[in-house]
Coordinates of C-alpha atoms in Angstrom, one line a residue:
X1 CA 0.1 -0.3 0.4
X2 CA 1.1 3.1 -1.0
X3 CA 0.6 6.3 1.4
X4 CA -2.6 7.8 -0.2
X5 CA -1.1 12.1 0.6
X6 CA -3.2 12.8 -2.5
X7 CA -6.5 11.7 -1.2
X8 CA -6.6 13.4 1.9
X9 CA -5.7 16.4 0.5
X10 CA -9.0 16.1 -1.8
X11 CA -11.2 14.7 1.6
X12 CA -10.0 17.9 3.3
X13 CA -11.2 20.1 0.4
X14 CA -14.0 18.7 0.1
X15 CA -14.7 19.4 4.3
X16 CA -14.8 23.3 3.5
X17 CA -16.5 22.6 0.6
X18 CA -19.7 21.1 1.9
X19 CA -22.7 22.1 2.1
X20 CA -22.4 20.4 6.5
X21 CA -19.6 22.0 7.2
X22 CA -21.0 24.9 6.1
X23 CA -22.6 24.9 8.7
X24 CA -21.0 22.9 11.7
X25 CA -17.7 25.4 10.7
X26 CA -19.3 29.2 10.9
X27 CA -21.4 30.6 13.2
X28 CA -25.7 30.4 11.4
X29 CA -25.1 34.6 11.9
X30 CA -21.7 34.7 8.8
X31 CA -24.2 35.5 4.8
X32 CA -23.3 33.4 3.6
X33 CA -21.7 35.7 0.9
X34 CA -18.8 35.9 4.0
X35 CA -18.6 32.4 3.9
X36 CA -18.4 31.9 0.6
X37 CA -15.7 34.5 0.0
X38 CA -13.5 32.9 3.3
X39 CA -14.3 29.7 1.4
X40 CA -12.6 30.3 -1.0
X41 CA -9.7 33.0 0.6
X42 CA -8.9 29.3 2.4
X43 CA -8.6 26.5 -0.3
X44 CA -6.5 29.4 -3.0
X45 CA -3.8 29.5 -0.7
X46 CA -3.9 26.1 1.3
X47 CA -5.1 23.3 -1.8
X48 CA -4.4 21.7 -3.5
X49 CA -2.7 22.5 -7.4
X50 CA -6.4 21.1 -8.7
X51 CA -7.9 22.6 -6.5
X52 CA -6.9 26.5 -7.2
X53 CA -6.7 25.6 -10.4
X54 CA -11.0 25.7 -10.0
X55 CA -10.6 28.5 -8.7
X56 CA -11.8 31.6 -11.5
X57 CA -8.7 33.6 -11.9
X58 CA -11.8 36.9 -11.2
X59 CA -11.8 35.8 -8.0
X60 CA -8.3 34.3 -7.3
X61 CA -6.9 37.3 -4.4
X62 CA -3.7 39.7 -5.2
X63 CA -2.3 41.7 -3.1
X64 CA 0.5 44.5 -2.5
X65 CA 3.9 43.9 -0.6
X66 CA 3.3 46.0 2.7
X67 CA 5.7 46.9 4.6
X68 CA 4.4 45.1 8.3
X69 CA 4.0 42.4 5.7
X70 CA 5.6 39.3 4.1
X71 CA 6.1 39.6 0.7
X72 CA 7.2 35.7 0.6
X73 CA 4.1 34.5 1.7
X74 CA 0.8 35.8 0.3
X75 CA -1.8 33.6 2.5
X76 CA -0.5 35.1 5.5
X77 CA -2.0 39.1 4.3
X78 CA -4.9 36.3 3.3
X79 CA -8.6 37.9 4.5
X80 CA -8.9 33.7 6.4
X81 CA -5.3 34.2 7.9
X82 CA -5.7 38.0 8.9
X83 CA -8.9 36.7 10.8
X84 CA -7.5 34.3 12.8
X85 CA -5.1 36.4 13.6
X86 CA -7.2 38.7 15.1
X87 CA -8.6 36.2 17.0
X88 CA -12.1 35.5 15.1
X89 CA -13.2 31.6 16.3
X90 CA -15.2 31.9 13.3
X91 CA -17.3 29.1 15.0
X92 CA -18.1 31.5 17.5
X93 CA -18.2 34.6 16.3
X94 CA -21.6 36.7 16.1
X95 CA -21.4 38.9 12.9
X96 CA -23.9 41.4 12.5
X97 CA -25.5 41.7 8.4
X98 CA -27.8 45.1 7.9
X99 CA -28.7 47.5 4.9
X100 CA -24.9 49.3 3.1
X101 CA -24.9 52.6 4.7
X102 CA -25.5 55.4 3.0
X103 CA -23.4 58.0 4.8
X104 CA -20.6 58.5 6.9
X105 CA -22.5 59.5 9.8
X106 CA -24.3 55.4 10.1
X107 CA -23.4 55.2 13.8
X108 CA -21.8 51.6 12.4
X109 CA -19.3 53.1 11.0
X110 CA -18.8 55.4 14.0
X111 CA -18.7 53.0 16.9
X112 CA -14.9 52.4 17.4
X113 CA -16.2 48.4 18.8
X114 CA -17.5 47.6 15.1
X115 CA -15.2 45.7 12.3
X116 CA -17.2 46.8 9.2
X117 CA -17.5 43.9 6.8
X118 CA -18.0 45.6 2.9
X119 CA -19.3 43.1 0.1
X120 CA -18.1 43.9 -3.4
X121 CA -20.9 43.2 -6.7
X122 CA -17.9 41.2 -7.9
X123 CA -17.4 38.5 -4.6
X124 CA -14.0 40.6 -3.3
X125 CA -14.6 41.1 1.3
X126 CA -12.9 43.5 3.0
X127 CA -13.4 43.6 6.8
X128 CA -11.8 46.2 7.5
X129 CA -8.6 46.3 9.2
X130 CA -7.8 43.1 8.3
X131 CA -7.4 43.0 4.3
X132 CA -6.2 46.0 3.4
X133 CA -3.8 44.4 1.3
X134 CA -6.2 42.6 -1.1
X135 CA -5.6 43.9 -4.7
X136 CA -9.7 45.4 -5.5
X137 CA -9.8 44.4 -8.6
X138 CA -12.1 46.8 -10.0
X139 CA -9.5 49.8 -9.3
X140 CA -6.3 47.7 -9.2
X141 CA -5.4 50.0 -6.1
X142 CA -5.3 47.6 -2.2
X143 CA -8.7 47.7 -0.4
X144 CA -6.5 50.2 2.2
X145 CA -6.8 53.3 0.4
X146 CA -10.3 52.9 -0.7
X147 CA -11.6 56.4 0.4
X148 CA -15.3 55.9 2.2
X149 CA -17.5 57.2 -0.7
X150 CA -16.3 54.8 -2.6
X151 CA -17.1 51.7 -0.7
X152 CA -20.5 52.9 0.2
X153 CA -21.4 53.7 -3.5
X154 CA -19.8 50.3 -4.8
X155 CA -20.4 48.0 -1.7
X156 CA -23.6 45.0 -2.6
X157 CA -23.7 44.0 1.5
X158 CA -22.7 45.2 4.7
X159 CA -21.8 43.7 8.0
X160 CA -20.4 44.1 11.1
X161 CA -18.4 42.0 13.8
X162 CA -18.5 43.3 17.3
X163 CA -14.8 43.5 18.2
X164 CA -15.3 43.9 22.4
X165 CA -16.9 39.7 21.5
X166 CA -13.6 38.9 20.7
X167 CA -10.9 37.0 22.0
X168 CA -7.3 37.7 20.6
X169 CA -6.2 35.0 21.7
X170 CA -9.1 32.4 21.0
X171 CA -7.1 31.1 18.1
X172 CA -4.0 31.4 19.3
X173 CA -4.5 29.2 22.1
X174 CA -5.8 26.9 19.9
X175 CA -2.4 26.8 17.6
X176 CA 0.3 26.3 19.9
X177 CA -2.5 23.5 20.9
X178 CA -2.0 22.6 18.2
X179 CA 1.2 23.2 17.2
X180 CA 2.4 20.7 20.8
X181 CA 0.1 18.0 19.2
X182 CA 1.5 17.7 16.1
X183 CA 5.1 17.9 18.0
X184 CA 4.0 14.7 20.3
X185 CA 2.7 12.9 17.4
X186 CA 6.0 12.6 14.4
X187 CA 8.3 13.0 17.9
X188 CA 7.5 10.6 20.2
X189 CA 5.5 7.2 17.4
X190 CA 7.9 5.8 15.7
X191 CA 8.5 6.0 11.7
X192 CA 11.1 6.6 9.0
X193 CA 13.4 7.6 10.2
X194 CA 16.4 6.8 9.5
X195 CA 20.0 6.2 10.9
X196 CA 22.8 8.8 10.4
X197 CA 19.5 10.8 9.4
X198 CA 18.6 14.6 11.8
X199 CA 15.3 12.8 13.0
X200 CA 16.9 9.9 14.4
X201 CA 17.1 10.6 16.9
X202 CA 14.5 11.8 18.3
X203 CA 13.7 8.0 19.0
X204 CA 15.3 6.3 21.9
X205 CA 14.9 2.2 21.5
X206 CA 11.6 0.0 20.7
X207 CA 9.5 -0.5 23.5
X208 CA 11.4 -3.8 24.7
X209 CA 14.5 -1.7 24.9
X210 CA 15.4 -3.8 21.5
X211 CA 17.8 -1.5 19.6
X212 CA 16.7 -1.1 16.4
X213 CA 16.3 -3.4 12.3
X214 CA 20.0 -3.4 10.5
X215 CA 18.4 -1.1 8.5
X216 CA 17.8 1.7 9.7
X217 CA 14.4 1.2 11.2
X218 CA 12.4 2.1 13.8
X219 CA 9.7 0.2 13.3
X220 CA 10.7 -3.9 11.6
X221 CA 10.2 -3.5 7.9
X222 CA 9.5 -6.7 6.4
X223 CA 10.7 -6.1 3.3
X224 CA 13.8 -7.5 4.7
X225 CA 12.0 -11.5 5.2
X226 CA 9.6 -10.9 2.2
X227 CA 11.4 -14.3 0.5
X228 CA 11.5 -16.5 3.3
X229 CA 8.4 -16.0 4.1
X230 CA 6.6 -15.8 0.9
X231 CA 8.4 -19.0 0.1
X232 CA 7.3 -20.8 3.2
X233 CA 3.5 -19.5 3.5
X234 CA 3.1 -18.0 0.4
X235 CA 1.8 -14.3 -0.7
X236 CA -0.6 -13.5 1.4
X237 CA 0.6 -13.8 4.5
X238 CA 3.1 -11.5 3.6
X239 CA 0.8 -9.1 2.2
X240 CA -0.5 -8.6 5.6
X241 CA 2.1 -8.2 7.5
X242 CA 3.4 -6.0 4.5
X243 CA -0.6 -4.1 5.6
X244 CA -0.5 -3.9 8.6
X245 CA 2.9 -2.1 8.4
X246 CA 1.6 0.6 6.3
X247 CA -1.1 1.5 7.9
X248 CA 0.6 1.8 10.6
X249 CA 3.1 5.0 9.1
X250 CA 0.3 5.7 7.3
X251 CA -2.2 6.8 10.5
X252 CA 1.5 8.5 12.3
X253 CA 1.3 10.3 8.6
X254 CA -2.8 11.6 8.6
X255 CA -2.6 12.7 12.1
X256 CA 0.9 15.4 11.2
X257 CA -1.2 16.1 8.3
X258 CA -4.6 16.9 9.3
X259 CA -3.6 18.9 12.5
X260 CA -1.0 20.3 10.7
X261 CA -4.0 22.1 9.0
X262 CA -3.9 24.4 11.2
X263 CA -8.4 24.2 10.9
X264 CA -9.8 26.9 14.0
X265 CA -13.2 24.2 14.2
X266 CA -11.5 21.3 16.2
X267 CA -13.1 20.6 19.4
X268 CA -12.1 19.1 22.4
X269 CA -13.9 16.1 21.7
X270 CA -11.3 15.9 18.7
X271 CA -8.1 16.7 21.0
X272 CA -9.3 13.8 22.5
X273 CA -10.1 11.2 20.1
X274 CA -6.8 12.3 18.1
X275 CA -4.9 11.6 21.7
X276 CA -6.9 8.0 22.1
X277 CA -5.5 7.7 18.6
X278 CA -1.4 8.6 19.0
X279 CA -1.1 6.3 21.7
X280 CA -2.8 3.1 20.0
X281 CA -0.7 3.8 16.7
X282 CA 2.3 4.2 19.6
X283 CA 1.3 0.5 21.2
X284 CA 0.7 -0.8 17.8
X285 CA 3.8 0.2 16.7
X286 CA 5.5 -1.9 19.3
X287 CA 3.5 -4.6 18.9
X288 CA 4.2 -4.5 15.8
X289 CA 7.8 -5.4 16.6
X290 CA 7.2 -7.5 18.8
X291 CA 5.1 -9.5 15.8
X292 CA 8.4 -9.2 13.5
X293 CA 10.6 -10.5 16.1
X294 CA 8.8 -13.7 16.6
X295 CA 8.6 -13.6 12.7
X296 CA 12.1 -13.6 12.4
X297 CA 12.7 -16.8 15.0
X298 CA 10.1 -18.9 12.4
X299 CA 12.6 -18.2 9.9
X300 CA 15.8 -18.7 11.4
X301 CA 14.9 -21.5 13.6
X302 CA 15.2 -25.3 13.2
X303 CA 11.8 -26.1 12.7
X304 CA 10.7 -28.2 9.2
X305 CA 9.0 -25.5 6.1
X306 CA 5.7 -27.3 7.3
X307 CA 6.1 -26.2 10.9
X308 CA 6.8 -22.9 10.0
X309 CA 4.4 -22.2 7.5
X310 CA 2.0 -22.9 10.1
X311 CA 3.3 -21.0 12.6
X312 CA 3.5 -17.2 10.3
X313 CA -0.5 -18.1 9.6
X314 CA -1.0 -18.2 13.3
X315 CA 1.3 -15.3 13.9
X316 CA -1.0 -13.3 10.7
X317 CA -4.2 -14.5 12.7
X318 CA -3.5 -12.5 15.8
X319 CA -1.9 -9.9 13.5
X320 CA -5.9 -9.3 11.8
X321 CA -7.7 -9.5 15.2
X322 CA -5.0 -7.1 17.4
X323 CA -7.0 -5.0 19.1
X324 CA -4.8 -1.4 18.6
X325 CA -4.9 -1.9 14.8
X326 CA -8.6 -2.6 15.6
X327 CA -8.6 0.8 17.2
X328 CA -6.2 2.5 14.5
X329 CA -8.9 2.1 12.4
X330 CA -11.7 2.1 14.5
X331 CA -10.8 6.5 16.4
X332 CA -9.1 7.2 12.3
X333 CA -12.7 7.4 11.3
X334 CA -14.5 8.9 13.6
X335 CA -12.0 11.6 13.6
X336 CA -10.7 11.6 9.6
X337 CA -13.4 11.5 6.5
X338 CA -15.1 8.1 5.2
X339 CA -13.1 9.3 2.0
X340 CA -9.9 9.1 3.4
X341 CA -9.1 4.8 1.8
X342 CA -7.2 3.5 4.7
X343 CA -6.7 -0.2 3.0

């Protein structure tokens, strides 16, 4: 089995595009036009090539190079990132929609606690104080240079957020927790770190205190036994061992990949589930190494070949019924989308 991160990315794109996810991800007070624009911006900056290609040119954001912003990372200037950095939790923040102001003296524009949100006919959205570096395609100038008179005359939608209800540390705190969790995934769960590489020092001995195998893999790779296993018990026995090995690696990488997305909508329940999954991966890896040591003993024993084949078959039966392997799949199916292929 080859690790299918492309399918994972496609599934994540579908997560953000699907109607049920829109309802869950954003507070019900968000106008559809605001949700739609935020999702387009996020998809443009975080989606793969196929996802970006499907966004029409006239909907793609462009930015000026402001002095206080990174010219090399346009996503940091995006409406999505700027809103999160300001502490706007899309799942909890209340947005108040109303008619477009007719005068600059409108109370909603004068109130210093209100953050005005403008929708323009081409679908672009300007949240004042956030995505000022985004270029308004109609004029070719950045939003922050647009006079109030032009905003009032050209806008076709308006809303505002009361910033007194925003916790500036809300998203920052979630991201710190996410970064800590991702570090736990990558640093404490065995993976393909080879001897002599910088990552190798992150991993000590295996669960049983045994040194790594000669190939340098913390998780023993079944390929070293492929010829002997297939000769004694056939390809199906070897395929089960290989599948078990790959699922452990795949689960770890999927966990790290999804939680590196810095999704601001994850709940405490999700965090609890991912912690359980990490523990299951850790135990499954240790259990797998134990199985592979048994494979080594069987192959190198003085038993006759028929007995070796029976012992390998019994070992595979135990692997198929292994609690930790089943736990990886069960918990994983609750966290990831059903479209992701665990097989």
